[in-house]
Coordinates of C-alpha atoms in Angstrom, one line a residue:
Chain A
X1 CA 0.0 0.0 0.0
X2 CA 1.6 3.2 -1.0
X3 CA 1.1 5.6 1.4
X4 CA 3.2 8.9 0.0
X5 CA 5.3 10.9 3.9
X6 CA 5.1 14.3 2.6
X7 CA 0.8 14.1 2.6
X8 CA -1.7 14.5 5.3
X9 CA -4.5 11.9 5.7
X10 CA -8.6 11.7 6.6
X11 CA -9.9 8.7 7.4
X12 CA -12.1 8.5 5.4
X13 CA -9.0 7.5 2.5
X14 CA -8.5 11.5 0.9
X15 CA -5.1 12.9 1.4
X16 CA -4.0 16.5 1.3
X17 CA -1.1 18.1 0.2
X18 CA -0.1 21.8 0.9
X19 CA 0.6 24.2 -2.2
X20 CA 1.0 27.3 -0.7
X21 CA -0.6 30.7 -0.7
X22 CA -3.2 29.0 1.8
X23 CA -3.9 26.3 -1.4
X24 CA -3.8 22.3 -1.2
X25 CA -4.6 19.7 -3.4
X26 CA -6.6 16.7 -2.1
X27 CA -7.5 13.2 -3.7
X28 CA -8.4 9.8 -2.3
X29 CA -5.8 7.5 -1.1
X30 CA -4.7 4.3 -2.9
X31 CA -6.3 1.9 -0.3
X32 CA -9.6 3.7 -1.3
X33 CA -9.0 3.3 -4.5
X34 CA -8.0 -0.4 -4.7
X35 CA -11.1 -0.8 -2.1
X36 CA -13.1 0.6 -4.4
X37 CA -11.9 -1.1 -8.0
X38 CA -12.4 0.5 -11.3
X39 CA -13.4 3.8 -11.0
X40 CA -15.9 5.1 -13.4
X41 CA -17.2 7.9 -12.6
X42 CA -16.4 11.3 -10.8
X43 CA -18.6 14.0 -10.0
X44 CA -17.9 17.5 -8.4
X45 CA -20.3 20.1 -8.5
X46 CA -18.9 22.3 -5.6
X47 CA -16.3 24.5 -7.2
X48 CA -17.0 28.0 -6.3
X49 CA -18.5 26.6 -3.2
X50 CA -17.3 27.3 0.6
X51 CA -17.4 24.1 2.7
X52 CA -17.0 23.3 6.1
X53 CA -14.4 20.4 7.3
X54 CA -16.0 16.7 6.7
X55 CA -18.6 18.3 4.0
X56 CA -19.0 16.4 1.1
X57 CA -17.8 17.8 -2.1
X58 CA -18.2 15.1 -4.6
X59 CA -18.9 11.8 -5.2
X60 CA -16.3 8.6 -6.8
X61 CA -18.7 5.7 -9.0
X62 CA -17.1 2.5 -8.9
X63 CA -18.5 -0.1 -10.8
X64 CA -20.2 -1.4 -7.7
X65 CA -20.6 1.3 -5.3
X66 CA -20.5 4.9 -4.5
X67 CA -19.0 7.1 -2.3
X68 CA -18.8 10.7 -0.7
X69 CA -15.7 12.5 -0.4
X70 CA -15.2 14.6 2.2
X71 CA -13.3 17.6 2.4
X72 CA -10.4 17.3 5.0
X73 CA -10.2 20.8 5.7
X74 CA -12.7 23.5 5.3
X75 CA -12.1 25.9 2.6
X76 CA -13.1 27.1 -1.5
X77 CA -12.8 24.4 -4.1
X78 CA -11.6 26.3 -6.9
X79 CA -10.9 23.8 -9.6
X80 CA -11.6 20.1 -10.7
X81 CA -9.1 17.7 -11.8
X82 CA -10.3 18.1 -15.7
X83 CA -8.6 14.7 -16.7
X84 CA -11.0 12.7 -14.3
X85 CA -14.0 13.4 -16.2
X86 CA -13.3 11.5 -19.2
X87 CA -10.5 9.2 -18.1
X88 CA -11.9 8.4 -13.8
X89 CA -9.9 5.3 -13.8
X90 CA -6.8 7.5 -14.1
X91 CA -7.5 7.4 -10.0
X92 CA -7.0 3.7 -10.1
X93 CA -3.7 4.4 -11.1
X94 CA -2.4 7.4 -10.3
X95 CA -4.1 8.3 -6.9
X96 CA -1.4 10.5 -5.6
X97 CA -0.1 11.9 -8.6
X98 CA -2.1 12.5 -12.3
X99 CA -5.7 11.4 -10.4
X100 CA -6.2 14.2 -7.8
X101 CA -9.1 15.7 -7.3
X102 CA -9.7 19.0 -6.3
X103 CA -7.6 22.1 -5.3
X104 CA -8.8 24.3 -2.8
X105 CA -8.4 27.4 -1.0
X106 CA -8.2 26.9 3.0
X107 CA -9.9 29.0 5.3
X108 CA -7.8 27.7 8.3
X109 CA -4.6 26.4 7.2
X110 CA -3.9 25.5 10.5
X111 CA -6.9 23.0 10.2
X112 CA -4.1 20.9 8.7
X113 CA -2.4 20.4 11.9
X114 CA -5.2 18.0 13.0
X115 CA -5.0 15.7 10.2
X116 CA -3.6 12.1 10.5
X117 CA 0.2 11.9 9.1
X118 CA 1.5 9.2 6.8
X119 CA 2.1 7.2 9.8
X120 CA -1.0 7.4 11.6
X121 CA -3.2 6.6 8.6
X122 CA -1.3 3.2 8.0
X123 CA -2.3 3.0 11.6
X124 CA -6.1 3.6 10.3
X125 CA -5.8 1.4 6.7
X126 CA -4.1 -1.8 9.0
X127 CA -7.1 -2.2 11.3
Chain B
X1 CA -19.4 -20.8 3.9
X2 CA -18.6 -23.3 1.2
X3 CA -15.9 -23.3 -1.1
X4 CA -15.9 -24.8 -5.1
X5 CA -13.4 -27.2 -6.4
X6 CA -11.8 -24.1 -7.7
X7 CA -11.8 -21.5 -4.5
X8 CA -8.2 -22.3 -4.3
X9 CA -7.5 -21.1 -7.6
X10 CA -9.1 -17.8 -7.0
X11 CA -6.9 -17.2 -3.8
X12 CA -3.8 -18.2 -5.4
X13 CA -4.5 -15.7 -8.4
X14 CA -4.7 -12.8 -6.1
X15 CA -8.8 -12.7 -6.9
X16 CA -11.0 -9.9 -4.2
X17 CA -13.0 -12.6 -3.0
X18 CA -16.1 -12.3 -1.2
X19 CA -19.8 -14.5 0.0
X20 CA -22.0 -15.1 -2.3
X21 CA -25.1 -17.0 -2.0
X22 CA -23.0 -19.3 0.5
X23 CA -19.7 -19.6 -1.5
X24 CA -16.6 -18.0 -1.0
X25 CA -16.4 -16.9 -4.5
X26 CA -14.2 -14.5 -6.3
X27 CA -15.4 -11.0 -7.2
X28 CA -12.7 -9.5 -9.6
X29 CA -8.9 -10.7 -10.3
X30 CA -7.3 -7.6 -12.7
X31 CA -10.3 -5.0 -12.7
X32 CA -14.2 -5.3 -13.4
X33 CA -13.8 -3.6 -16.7
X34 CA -10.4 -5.3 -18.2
X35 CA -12.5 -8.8 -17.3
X36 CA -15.6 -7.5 -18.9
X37 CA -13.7 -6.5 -22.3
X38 CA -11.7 -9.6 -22.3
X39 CA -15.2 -11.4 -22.6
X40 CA -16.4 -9.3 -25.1
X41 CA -13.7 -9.4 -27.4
X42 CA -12.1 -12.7 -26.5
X43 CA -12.2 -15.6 -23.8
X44 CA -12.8 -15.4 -20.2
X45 CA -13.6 -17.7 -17.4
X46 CA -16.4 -18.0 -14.6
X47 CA -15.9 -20.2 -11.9
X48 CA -20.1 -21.2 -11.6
X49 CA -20.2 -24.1 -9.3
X50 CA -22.3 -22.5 -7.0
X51 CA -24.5 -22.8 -9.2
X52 CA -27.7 -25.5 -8.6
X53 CA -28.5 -28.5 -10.2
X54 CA -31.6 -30.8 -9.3
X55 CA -32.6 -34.0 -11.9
X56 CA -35.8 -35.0 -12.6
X57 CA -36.8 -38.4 -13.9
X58 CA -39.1 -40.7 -14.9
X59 CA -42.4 -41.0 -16.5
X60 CA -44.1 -38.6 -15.1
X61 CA -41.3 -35.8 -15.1
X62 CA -42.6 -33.9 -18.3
X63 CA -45.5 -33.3 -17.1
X64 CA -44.0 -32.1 -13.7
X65 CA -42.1 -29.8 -15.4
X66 CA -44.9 -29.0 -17.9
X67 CA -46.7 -27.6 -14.7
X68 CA -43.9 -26.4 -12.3
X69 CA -42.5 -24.1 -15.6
X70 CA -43.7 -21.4 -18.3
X71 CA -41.7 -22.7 -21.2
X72 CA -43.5 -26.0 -23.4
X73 CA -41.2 -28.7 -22.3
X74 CA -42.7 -30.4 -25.0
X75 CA -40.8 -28.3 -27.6
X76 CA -37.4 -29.7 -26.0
X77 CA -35.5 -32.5 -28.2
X78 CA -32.7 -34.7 -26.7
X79 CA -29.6 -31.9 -26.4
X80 CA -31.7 -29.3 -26.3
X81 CA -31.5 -26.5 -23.4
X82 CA -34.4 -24.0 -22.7
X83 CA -34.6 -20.9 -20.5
X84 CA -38.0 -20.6 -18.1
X85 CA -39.2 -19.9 -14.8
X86 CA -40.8 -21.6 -12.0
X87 CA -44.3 -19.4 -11.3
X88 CA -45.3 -19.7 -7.6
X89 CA -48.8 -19.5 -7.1
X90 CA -49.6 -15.8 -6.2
X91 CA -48.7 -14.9 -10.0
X92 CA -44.6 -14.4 -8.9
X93 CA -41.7 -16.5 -10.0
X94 CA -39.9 -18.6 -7.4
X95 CA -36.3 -18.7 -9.6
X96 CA -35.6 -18.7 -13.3
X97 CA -33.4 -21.3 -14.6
X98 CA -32.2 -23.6 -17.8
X99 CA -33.6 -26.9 -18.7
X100 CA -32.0 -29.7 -20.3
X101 CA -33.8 -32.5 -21.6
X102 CA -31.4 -36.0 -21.8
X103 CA -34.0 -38.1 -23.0
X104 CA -37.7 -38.2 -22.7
X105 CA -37.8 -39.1 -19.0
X106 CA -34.7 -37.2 -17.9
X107 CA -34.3 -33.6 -17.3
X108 CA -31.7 -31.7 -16.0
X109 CA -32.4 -27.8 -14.3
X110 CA -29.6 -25.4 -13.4
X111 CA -31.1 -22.8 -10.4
X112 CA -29.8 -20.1 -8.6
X113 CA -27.2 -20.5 -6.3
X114 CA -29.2 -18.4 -3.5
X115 CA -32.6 -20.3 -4.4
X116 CA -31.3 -23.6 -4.4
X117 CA -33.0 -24.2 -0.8
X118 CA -36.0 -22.7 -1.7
X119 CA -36.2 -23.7 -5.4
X120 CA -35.9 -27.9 -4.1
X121 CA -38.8 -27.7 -1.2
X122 CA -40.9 -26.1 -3.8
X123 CA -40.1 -29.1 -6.0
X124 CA -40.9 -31.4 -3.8
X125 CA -43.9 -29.7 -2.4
X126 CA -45.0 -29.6 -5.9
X127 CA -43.9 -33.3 -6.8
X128 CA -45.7 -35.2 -4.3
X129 CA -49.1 -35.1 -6.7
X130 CA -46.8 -36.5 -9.3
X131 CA -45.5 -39.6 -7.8
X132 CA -41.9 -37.8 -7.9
X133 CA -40.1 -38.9 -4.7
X134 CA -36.9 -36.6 -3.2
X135 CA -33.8 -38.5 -3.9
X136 CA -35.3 -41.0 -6.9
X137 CA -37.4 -39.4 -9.4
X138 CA -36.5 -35.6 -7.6
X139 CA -32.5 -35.7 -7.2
X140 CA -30.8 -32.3 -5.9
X141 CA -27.0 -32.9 -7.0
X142 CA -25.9 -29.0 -6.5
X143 CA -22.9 -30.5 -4.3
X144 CA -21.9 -33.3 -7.0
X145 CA -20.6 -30.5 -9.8
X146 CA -18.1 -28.3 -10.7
X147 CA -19.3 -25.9 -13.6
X148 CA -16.7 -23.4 -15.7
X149 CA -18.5 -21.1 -17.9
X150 CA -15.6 -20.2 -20.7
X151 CA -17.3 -17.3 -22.3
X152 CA -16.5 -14.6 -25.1
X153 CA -15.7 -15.1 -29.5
X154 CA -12.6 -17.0 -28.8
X155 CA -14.3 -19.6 -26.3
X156 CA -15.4 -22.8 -28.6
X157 CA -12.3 -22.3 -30.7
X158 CA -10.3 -22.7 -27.4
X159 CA -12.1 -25.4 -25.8
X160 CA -12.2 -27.2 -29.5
X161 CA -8.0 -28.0 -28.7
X162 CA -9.4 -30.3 -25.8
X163 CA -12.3 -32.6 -27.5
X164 CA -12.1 -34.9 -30.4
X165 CA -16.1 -33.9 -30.3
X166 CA -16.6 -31.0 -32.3
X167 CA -18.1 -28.3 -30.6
X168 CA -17.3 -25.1 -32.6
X169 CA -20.4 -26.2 -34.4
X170 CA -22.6 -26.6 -31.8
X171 CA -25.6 -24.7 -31.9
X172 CA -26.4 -21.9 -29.4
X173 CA -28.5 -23.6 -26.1
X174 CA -27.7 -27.1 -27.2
X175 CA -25.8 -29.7 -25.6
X176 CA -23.7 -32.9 -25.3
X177 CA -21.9 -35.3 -23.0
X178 CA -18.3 -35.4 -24.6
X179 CA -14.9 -36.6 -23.6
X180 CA -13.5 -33.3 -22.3
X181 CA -9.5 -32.4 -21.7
X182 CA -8.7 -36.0 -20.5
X183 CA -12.2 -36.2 -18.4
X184 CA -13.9 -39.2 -19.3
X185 CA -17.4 -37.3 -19.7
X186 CA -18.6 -33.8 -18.9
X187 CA -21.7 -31.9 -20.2
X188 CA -21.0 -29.3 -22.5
X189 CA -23.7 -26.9 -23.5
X190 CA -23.3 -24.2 -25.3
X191 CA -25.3 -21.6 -22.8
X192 CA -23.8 -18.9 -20.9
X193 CA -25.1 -15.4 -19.1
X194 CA -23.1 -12.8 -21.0
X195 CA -24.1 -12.5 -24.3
X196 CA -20.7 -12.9 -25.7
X197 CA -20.8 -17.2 -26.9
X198 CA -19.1 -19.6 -25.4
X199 CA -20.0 -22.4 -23.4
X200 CA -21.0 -23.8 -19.9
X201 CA -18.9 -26.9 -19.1
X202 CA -20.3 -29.8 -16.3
X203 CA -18.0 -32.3 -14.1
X204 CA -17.3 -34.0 -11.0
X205 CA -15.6 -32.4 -8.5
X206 CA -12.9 -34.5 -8.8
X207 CA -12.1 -34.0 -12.0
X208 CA -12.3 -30.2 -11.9
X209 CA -8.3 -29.7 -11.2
X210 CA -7.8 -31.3 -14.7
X211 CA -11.0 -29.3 -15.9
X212 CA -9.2 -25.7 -15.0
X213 CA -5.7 -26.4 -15.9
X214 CA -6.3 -27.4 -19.6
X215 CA -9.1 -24.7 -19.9
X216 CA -6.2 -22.2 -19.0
X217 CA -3.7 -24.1 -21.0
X218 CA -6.0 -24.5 -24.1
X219 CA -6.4 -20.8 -24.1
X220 CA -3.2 -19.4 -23.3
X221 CA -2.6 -18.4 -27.3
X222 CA -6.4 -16.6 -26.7
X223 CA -5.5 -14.4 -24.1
X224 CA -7.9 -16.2 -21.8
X225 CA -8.5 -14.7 -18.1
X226 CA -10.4 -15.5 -15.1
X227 CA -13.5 -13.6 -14.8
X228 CA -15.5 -13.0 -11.1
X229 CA -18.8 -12.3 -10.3
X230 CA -18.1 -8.1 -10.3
X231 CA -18.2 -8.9 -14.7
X232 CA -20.2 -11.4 -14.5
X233 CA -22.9 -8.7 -13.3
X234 CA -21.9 -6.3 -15.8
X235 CA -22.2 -8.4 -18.6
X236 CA -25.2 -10.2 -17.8
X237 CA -27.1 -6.5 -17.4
X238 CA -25.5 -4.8 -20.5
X239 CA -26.9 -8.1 -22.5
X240 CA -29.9 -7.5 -21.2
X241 CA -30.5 -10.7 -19.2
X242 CA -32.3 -10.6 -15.8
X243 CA -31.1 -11.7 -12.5
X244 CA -33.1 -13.2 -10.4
X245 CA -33.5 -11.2 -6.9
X246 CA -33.0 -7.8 -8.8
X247 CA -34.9 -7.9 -11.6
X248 CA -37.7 -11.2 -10.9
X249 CA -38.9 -11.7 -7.6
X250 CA -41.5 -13.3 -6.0
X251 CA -43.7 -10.2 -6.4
X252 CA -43.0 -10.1 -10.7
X253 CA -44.5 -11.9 -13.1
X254 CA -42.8 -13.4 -16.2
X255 CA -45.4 -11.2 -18.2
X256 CA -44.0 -8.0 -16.2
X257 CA -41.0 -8.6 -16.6
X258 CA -40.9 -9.3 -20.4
X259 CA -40.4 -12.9 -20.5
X260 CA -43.6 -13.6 -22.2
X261 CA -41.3 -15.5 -24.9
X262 CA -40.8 -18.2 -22.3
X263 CA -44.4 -18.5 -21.4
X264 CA -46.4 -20.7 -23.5
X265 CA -50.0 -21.1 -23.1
X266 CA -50.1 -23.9 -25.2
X267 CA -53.0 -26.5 -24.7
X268 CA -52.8 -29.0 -21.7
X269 CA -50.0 -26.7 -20.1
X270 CA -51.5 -26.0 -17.6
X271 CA -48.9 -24.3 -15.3
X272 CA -49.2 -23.0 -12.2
X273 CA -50.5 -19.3 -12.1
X274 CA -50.8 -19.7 -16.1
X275 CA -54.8 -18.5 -15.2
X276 CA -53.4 -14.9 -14.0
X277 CA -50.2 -14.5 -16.3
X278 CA -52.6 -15.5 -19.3
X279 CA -55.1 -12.8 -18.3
X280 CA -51.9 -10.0 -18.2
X281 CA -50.7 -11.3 -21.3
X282 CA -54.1 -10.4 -22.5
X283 CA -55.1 -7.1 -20.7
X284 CA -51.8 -5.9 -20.4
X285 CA -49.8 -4.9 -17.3
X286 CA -49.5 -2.1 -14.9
X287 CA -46.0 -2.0 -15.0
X288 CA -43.2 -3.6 -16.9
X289 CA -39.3 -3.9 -17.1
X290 CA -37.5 -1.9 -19.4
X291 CA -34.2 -1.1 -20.4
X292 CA -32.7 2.1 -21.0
X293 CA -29.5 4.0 -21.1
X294 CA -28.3 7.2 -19.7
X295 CA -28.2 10.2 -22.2
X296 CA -27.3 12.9 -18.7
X297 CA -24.0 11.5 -17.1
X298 CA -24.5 9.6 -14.1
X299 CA -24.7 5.5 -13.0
X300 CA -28.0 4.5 -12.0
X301 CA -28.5 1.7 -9.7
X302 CA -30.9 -0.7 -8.1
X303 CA -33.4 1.5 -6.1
X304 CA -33.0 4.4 -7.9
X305 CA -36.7 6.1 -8.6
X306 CA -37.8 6.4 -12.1
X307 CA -39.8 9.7 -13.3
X308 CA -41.9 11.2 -16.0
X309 CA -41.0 14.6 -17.5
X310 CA -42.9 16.5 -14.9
X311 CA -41.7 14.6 -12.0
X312 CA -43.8 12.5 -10.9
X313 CA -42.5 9.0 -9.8
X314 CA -43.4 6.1 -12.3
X315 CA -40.9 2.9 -11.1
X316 CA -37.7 1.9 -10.0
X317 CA -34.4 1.0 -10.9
X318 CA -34.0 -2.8 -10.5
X319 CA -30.4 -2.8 -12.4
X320 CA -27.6 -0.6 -13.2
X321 CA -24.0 0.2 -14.0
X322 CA -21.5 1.8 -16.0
X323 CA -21.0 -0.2 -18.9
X324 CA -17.3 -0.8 -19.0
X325 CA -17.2 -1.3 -22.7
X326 CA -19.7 2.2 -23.8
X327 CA -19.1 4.2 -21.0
X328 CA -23.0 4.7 -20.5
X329 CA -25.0 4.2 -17.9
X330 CA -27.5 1.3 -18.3
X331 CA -29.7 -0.6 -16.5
X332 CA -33.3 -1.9 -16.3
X333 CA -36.4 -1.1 -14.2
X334 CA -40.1 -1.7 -13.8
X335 CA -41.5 1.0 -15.5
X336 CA -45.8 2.7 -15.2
X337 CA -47.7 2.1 -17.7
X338 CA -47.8 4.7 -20.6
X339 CA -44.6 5.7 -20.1
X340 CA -42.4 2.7 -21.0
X341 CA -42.5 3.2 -25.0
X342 CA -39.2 2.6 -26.9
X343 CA -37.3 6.1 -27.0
X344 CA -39.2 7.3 -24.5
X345 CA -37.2 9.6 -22.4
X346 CA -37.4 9.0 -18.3
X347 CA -35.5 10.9 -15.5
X348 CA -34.0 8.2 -12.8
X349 CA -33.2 9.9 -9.6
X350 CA -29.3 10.2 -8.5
X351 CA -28.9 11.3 -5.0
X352 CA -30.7 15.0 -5.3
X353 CA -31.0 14.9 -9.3
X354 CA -33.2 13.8 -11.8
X355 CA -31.1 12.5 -14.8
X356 CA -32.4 11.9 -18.3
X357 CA -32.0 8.7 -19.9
X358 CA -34.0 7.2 -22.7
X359 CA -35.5 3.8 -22.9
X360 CA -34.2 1.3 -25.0
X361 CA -34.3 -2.2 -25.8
X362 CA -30.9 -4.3 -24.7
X363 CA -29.0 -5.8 -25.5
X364 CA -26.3 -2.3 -24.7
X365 CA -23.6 -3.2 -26.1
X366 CA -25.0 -1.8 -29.2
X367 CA -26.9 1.1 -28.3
X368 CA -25.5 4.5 -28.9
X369 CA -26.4 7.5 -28.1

């Protein structure tokens, strides 16, 4: 299970990565995505939005189930992945890298600071 | 739970494996959609022992079966197979399933794996005013076979390198008993639940090591893979086939759900609830299943609610997926009447949306947008 130091966990499977300026990236790990199987379908419709920490912002469609992902901080989601609309099951194989999912704008950085580390979320995926 | 003759197979391939109507069976090995395109375009494997079987013999079995099933037995030859259903008697259908006729006195059903309990005390319920006795004339051997379905273009040219019988001419729902891949005698019947050819194989349990290494080996050169149940769904719904606890029920009838084709009111067949399904086959029904695919983006599933243009609700999802090989959502759903028309557009309700989608008749594969 790949489980990249430099991001911070949920768990509920996203991981966040600081950008600066306040900004952060966030996707779903690769235990939620081999937990989930092919992934075929993505939806956000929150960009623009404000959202509180553990709000949903989108959903993931695998072939079998569906699940909400929740945002690990609170903050703006300004942008989309635009590669996951046509080509979702570049998730499956890129969770960390080519298949994020949103950006957003923090409200609290310092929110951060309570999310799990690398270490404690290998804690969470090995129970 | 049980295992099959093959569960260790599925373990030692790396296969997600999960229960299924009692089994231990394996849900996908490399992904749901790579195994659902490897059917389509070329040869894949089911491990389907779970699946039941019950004989019935003797001279009194046709017209068992005559009244415990909607198809006309009567139209079955020696190696032929038929699909049909089992009415109960509140107009509702206890399982579907295939039947084989061997000879005139000998037939052979394939159930459900989850109705095989159900599915045998309604037999012998049912068989007592025949004379058929559990164990002789009624004979549940679920437990005494192992069953690969090798499915997809490339299957009876595969399996062909293991019989001196010729099967690439077989025709479609017929069967024999052959020499098999060293195996003195298995059924081979040229059936299968995807839509994509092929063929269902039948053997002992103890043969079914030899059965699964020369299937594999036979169809190396074809790029053959092992398929689990996660395809198995997916292909079933984008051909268009029902499965039983989704899309029949207890509560459907075989007139509902658009298998009139395998309900034959023929004279002196005088199944059970024929009275009630002949009278919707006549009037009409309330509701009926329907295909259709998604023209709005989205995946509907079982449950969903289906509405009309103005929103008012007129059924309910009873399948649905992605398909892997289109990219469009599909499924199937009872549907009001007036509103279930070919093209007809419908809205199915996604979380807080109403999604257009358009009904159409399966099999998918071939419908586009």
């Amino acid at each position: 299970m790949n489980i990249p130091s430099n991001l911070k966990y949920t768990k509920d499977h996203e991981w966040l990565k600081v950008e600066g300026n306040g900004e952060a990236t966030v996707g779903i790990t690769d235990f939620a995505q081999s937990q989930l199987g092919d992934i075929v379908f993505i939806e956000v419709e929150t960009v623009g939005e404000t959202l509180g920490h553990e709000e949903v912002f989108g959903t993931v469609e695998a072939v079998k189930t569906v699940s909400d992902m929740f945002m690990p901080v609170s903050g703006e989601v300004l942008e989309v992945n635009p590669k996951i609309t046509d080509q979702p099951d570049v998730v499956n194989k890129d969770p960390y890298g080519e298949g994020w999912i949103v950006k957003i704008k923090m409200t609290n950085p310092a929110e951060v600071n309570n999310l799990l580390t690398a270490e404690q979320y290998k804690g969470v995926v090995s129970e | 739970m049980k295992n099959t003759p093959f569960t260790k197979y599925h373990i030692e391939l790396g296969a997600r494996m999960a229960p299924f109507a009692g089994y231990n069976m394996p849900i996908e090995y490399s992904g749901i959609s790579d195994e659902h395109i490897t059917v389509r375009e070329k040869v894949g494997v089911f491990d389907v022992s779970h699946m039941g079987e019950v004989w019935v013999k003797g001279p009194n079995a046709l017209e068992f079966l005559q009244t415990v099933t909607s198809n006309d037995v009567s139209a079955l030859t020696n190696g032929k197979v038929q699909y049909s259903c089992f009415p109960n008697d509140k107009g509702g259908i206890v399982d579907d399933l295939l039947v084989y006729r061997f000879d005139e006195q000998t037939y052979f059903l394939v159930i459900n794996a989850a109705n095989i309990e159900k599915d045998w005390s309604w037999l012998c319920q049912q068989g007592q005013r025949f004379g058929l006795t559990p164990g002789k004339e009624l004979y549940n051997a679920s437990d005494e076979f192992a069953q690969l379905a090798i499915q997809g273009p490339l299957a009876l040219k595969a399996m062909q390198k293991l019989t001196s019988a010729n099967v690439t001419d077989m025709e479609y729902y017929t069967f024999k008993k052959i020499p098999f891949a060293g195996i003195r005698e298995v059924i081979f019947s040229t059936t299968g639940y995807t839509g994509a050819g092929g063929c269902e194989i039948y053997c002992s349990p103890e043969d079914a090591d030899k059965l699964w290494k020369a299937v594999f080996d036979a169809g190396k050169e074809f790029g053959i893979k092992p398929i689990g149940l996660g395809a198995r769904d997916t292909l079933r719904l984008e051909a268009g086939f029902c499965l039983y606890g989704n899309d029949l029920n207890d509560s459907t009838s075989a007139i509902e759900a658009g298998l009139g084709w395998i309900t034959k009111f023929v004279p002196g067949k005088n199944f059970i609830s024929r009275e009630l399904w002949e009278k919707q086959k006549n009037e009409g029904t309330e509701r009926r299943l329907k295909g259709f695919v998604m023209i709005d983006r989205g995946v509907p599933r079982q449950h969903y609610p289906i509405f009309d243009a103005q929103g008012n609700p007129i059924g309910e999802v009873t399948s649905g997926t992605m398909s892997p090989l289109t990219k469009l959502g599909i499924g199937m759903g009872y549907i009001k009447k007036g509103f279930w028309n070919d093209g007809s557009e419908i809205f199915i309700g996604i979380r807080d949306k109403k999604l257009k989608a358009k009904i159409v008749k399966p099999p998918f594969h071939q419908v586009k947008l």
